[in-house]
Coordinates of C-alpha atoms in Angstrom, one line a residue:
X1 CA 36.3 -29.1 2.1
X2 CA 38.7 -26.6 4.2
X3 CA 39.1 -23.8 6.1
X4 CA 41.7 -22.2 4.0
X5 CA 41.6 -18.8 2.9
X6 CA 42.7 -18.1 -0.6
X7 CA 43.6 -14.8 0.2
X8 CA 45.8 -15.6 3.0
X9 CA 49.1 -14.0 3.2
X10 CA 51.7 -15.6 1.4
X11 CA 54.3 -15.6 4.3
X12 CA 54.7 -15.3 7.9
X13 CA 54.4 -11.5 9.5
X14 CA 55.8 -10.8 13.4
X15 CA 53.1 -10.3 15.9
X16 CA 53.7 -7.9 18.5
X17 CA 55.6 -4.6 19.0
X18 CA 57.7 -4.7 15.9
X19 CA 54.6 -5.0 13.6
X20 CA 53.5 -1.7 12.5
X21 CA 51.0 -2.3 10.1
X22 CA 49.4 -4.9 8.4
X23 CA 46.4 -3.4 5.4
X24 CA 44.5 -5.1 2.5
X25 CA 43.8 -2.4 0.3
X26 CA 43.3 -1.7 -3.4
X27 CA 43.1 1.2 -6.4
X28 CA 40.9 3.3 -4.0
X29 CA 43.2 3.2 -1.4
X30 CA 47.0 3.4 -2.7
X31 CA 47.1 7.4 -1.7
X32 CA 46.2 6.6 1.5
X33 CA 49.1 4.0 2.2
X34 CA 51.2 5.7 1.2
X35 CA 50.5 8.3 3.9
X36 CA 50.0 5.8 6.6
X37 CA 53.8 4.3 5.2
X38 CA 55.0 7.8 5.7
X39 CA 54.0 8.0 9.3
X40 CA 55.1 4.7 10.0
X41 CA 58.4 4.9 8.7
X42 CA 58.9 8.4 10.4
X43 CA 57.9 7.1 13.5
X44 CA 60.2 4.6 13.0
X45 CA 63.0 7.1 12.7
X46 CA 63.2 7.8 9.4
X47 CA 63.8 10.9 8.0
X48 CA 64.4 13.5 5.2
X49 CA 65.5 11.9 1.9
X50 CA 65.9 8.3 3.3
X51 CA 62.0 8.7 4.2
X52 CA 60.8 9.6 0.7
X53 CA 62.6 7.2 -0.8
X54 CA 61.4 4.4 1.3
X55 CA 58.1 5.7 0.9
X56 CA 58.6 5.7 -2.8
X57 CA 59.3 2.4 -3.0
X58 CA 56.3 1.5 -1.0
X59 CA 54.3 3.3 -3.6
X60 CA 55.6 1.9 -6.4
X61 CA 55.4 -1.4 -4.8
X62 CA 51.5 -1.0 -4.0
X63 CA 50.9 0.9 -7.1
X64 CA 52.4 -2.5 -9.1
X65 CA 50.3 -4.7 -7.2
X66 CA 46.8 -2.9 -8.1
X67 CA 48.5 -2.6 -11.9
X68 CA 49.3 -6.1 -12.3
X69 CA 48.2 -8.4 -9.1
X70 CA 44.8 -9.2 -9.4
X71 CA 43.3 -5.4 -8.5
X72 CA 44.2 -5.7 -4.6
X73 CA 46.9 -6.4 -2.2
X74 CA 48.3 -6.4 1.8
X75 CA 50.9 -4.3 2.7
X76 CA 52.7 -5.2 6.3
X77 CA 55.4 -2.9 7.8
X78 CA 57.6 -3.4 10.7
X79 CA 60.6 -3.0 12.7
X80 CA 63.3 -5.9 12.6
X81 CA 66.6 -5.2 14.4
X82 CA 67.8 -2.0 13.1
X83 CA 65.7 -2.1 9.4
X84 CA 62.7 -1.1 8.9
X85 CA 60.8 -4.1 6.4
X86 CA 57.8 -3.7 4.0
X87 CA 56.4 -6.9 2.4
X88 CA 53.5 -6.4 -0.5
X89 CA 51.8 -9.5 -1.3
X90 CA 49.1 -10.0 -4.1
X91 CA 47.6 -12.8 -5.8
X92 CA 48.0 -12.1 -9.6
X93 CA 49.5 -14.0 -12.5
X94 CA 53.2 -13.1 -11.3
X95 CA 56.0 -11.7 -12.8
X96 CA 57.4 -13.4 -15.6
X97 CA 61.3 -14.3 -15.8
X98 CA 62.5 -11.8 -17.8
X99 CA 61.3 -8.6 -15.3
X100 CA 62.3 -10.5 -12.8
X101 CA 65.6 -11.2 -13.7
X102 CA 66.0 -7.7 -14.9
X103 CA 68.8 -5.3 -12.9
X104 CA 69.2 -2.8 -15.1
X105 CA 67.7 0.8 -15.7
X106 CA 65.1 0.7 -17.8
X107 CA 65.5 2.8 -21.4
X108 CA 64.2 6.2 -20.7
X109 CA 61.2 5.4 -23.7
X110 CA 59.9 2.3 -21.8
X111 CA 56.5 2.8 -20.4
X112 CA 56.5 0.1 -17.7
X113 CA 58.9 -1.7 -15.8
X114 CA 60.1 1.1 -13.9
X115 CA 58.4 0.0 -10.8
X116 CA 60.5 -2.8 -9.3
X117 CA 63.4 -1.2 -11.0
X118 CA 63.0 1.8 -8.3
X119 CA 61.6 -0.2 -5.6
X120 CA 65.2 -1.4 -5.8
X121 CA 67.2 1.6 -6.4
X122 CA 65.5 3.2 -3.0
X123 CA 65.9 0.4 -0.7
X124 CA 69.1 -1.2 0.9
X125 CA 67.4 -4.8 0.0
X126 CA 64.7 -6.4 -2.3
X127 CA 63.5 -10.0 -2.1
X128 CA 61.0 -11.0 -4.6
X129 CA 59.0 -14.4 -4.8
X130 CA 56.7 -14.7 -7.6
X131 CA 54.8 -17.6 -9.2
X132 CA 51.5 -18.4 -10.8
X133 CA 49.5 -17.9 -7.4
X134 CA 51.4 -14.1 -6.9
X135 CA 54.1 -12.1 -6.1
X136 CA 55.8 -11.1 -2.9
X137 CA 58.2 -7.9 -2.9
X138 CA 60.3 -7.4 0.8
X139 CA 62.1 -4.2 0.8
X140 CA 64.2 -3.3 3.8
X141 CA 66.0 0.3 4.9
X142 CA 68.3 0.4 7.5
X143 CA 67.2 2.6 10.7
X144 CA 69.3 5.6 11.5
X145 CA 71.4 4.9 14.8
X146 CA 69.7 6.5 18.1
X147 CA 72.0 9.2 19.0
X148 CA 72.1 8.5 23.2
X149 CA 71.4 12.0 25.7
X150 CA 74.4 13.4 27.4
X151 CA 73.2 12.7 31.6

């Protein structure tokens, strides 16, 4: 017998200050996060076309995790250093070897695997770590530089 959660996250989140969010949700509530990712990320600093292409990539990422993770997922957002990091975990099947070793664009008449491919495109990084127990996609976007106030 144990204690373990099966659903636990997959890796280790900050606590505190930097941590900005940290969601379960599912098909019902993808629209949602990716409002709550926009607010985050602009009160982050983001803003004009870097914010909707992190946000974006946030959708896409939650979007693939209802598709093809097991119906559900967590979504954690926060601030480390001068980036601005969002992890999606689920607990589907995984991504099989071929997607994941995948760089290119996909051909403009494929009907799926667009949605790491732009998760990718939009962000400065993407980590992904994916086995039989699920997937973990880390995207980061640096933070535009505070501009300091003339005294």
């Amino acid at each position: 017998m144990t204690n373990a959660d099966p659903d636990a996250p997959r890796t280790a989140m900050p606590l505190g200050p930097s941590l900005l969010v940290a969601e379960t949700f599912d098909q019902t509530q993808v629209t949602q996060l990716r409002h709550a990712a926009t607010a985050y990320a602009y009160g982050a600093g983001l803003r004009g076309q870097r914010l909707d292409d992190f946000v974006l990539a946030v959708n896409e990422l939650t979007t693939n995790a209802v598709r093809h993770g097991g119906g559900r997922g967590v979504l954690r957002m926060w601030r480390q250093g001068g980036s601005l990091v969002c992890e999606v975990s689920d607990h589907g099947g995984g991504i099989g070897a071929r997607l994941l070793g995948a760089r290119g664009r996909p051909a403009p008449d494929t009907a799926g695997g667009w949605g790491l491919w732009l998760a990718r495109e939009l962000s400065d990084t993407m980590e992904v770590e994916s086995d039989g127990a699920g997937t973990v996609v880390r995207i980061t976007t640096i933070l535009p530089t505070p501009h300091p106030t003339p005294d």
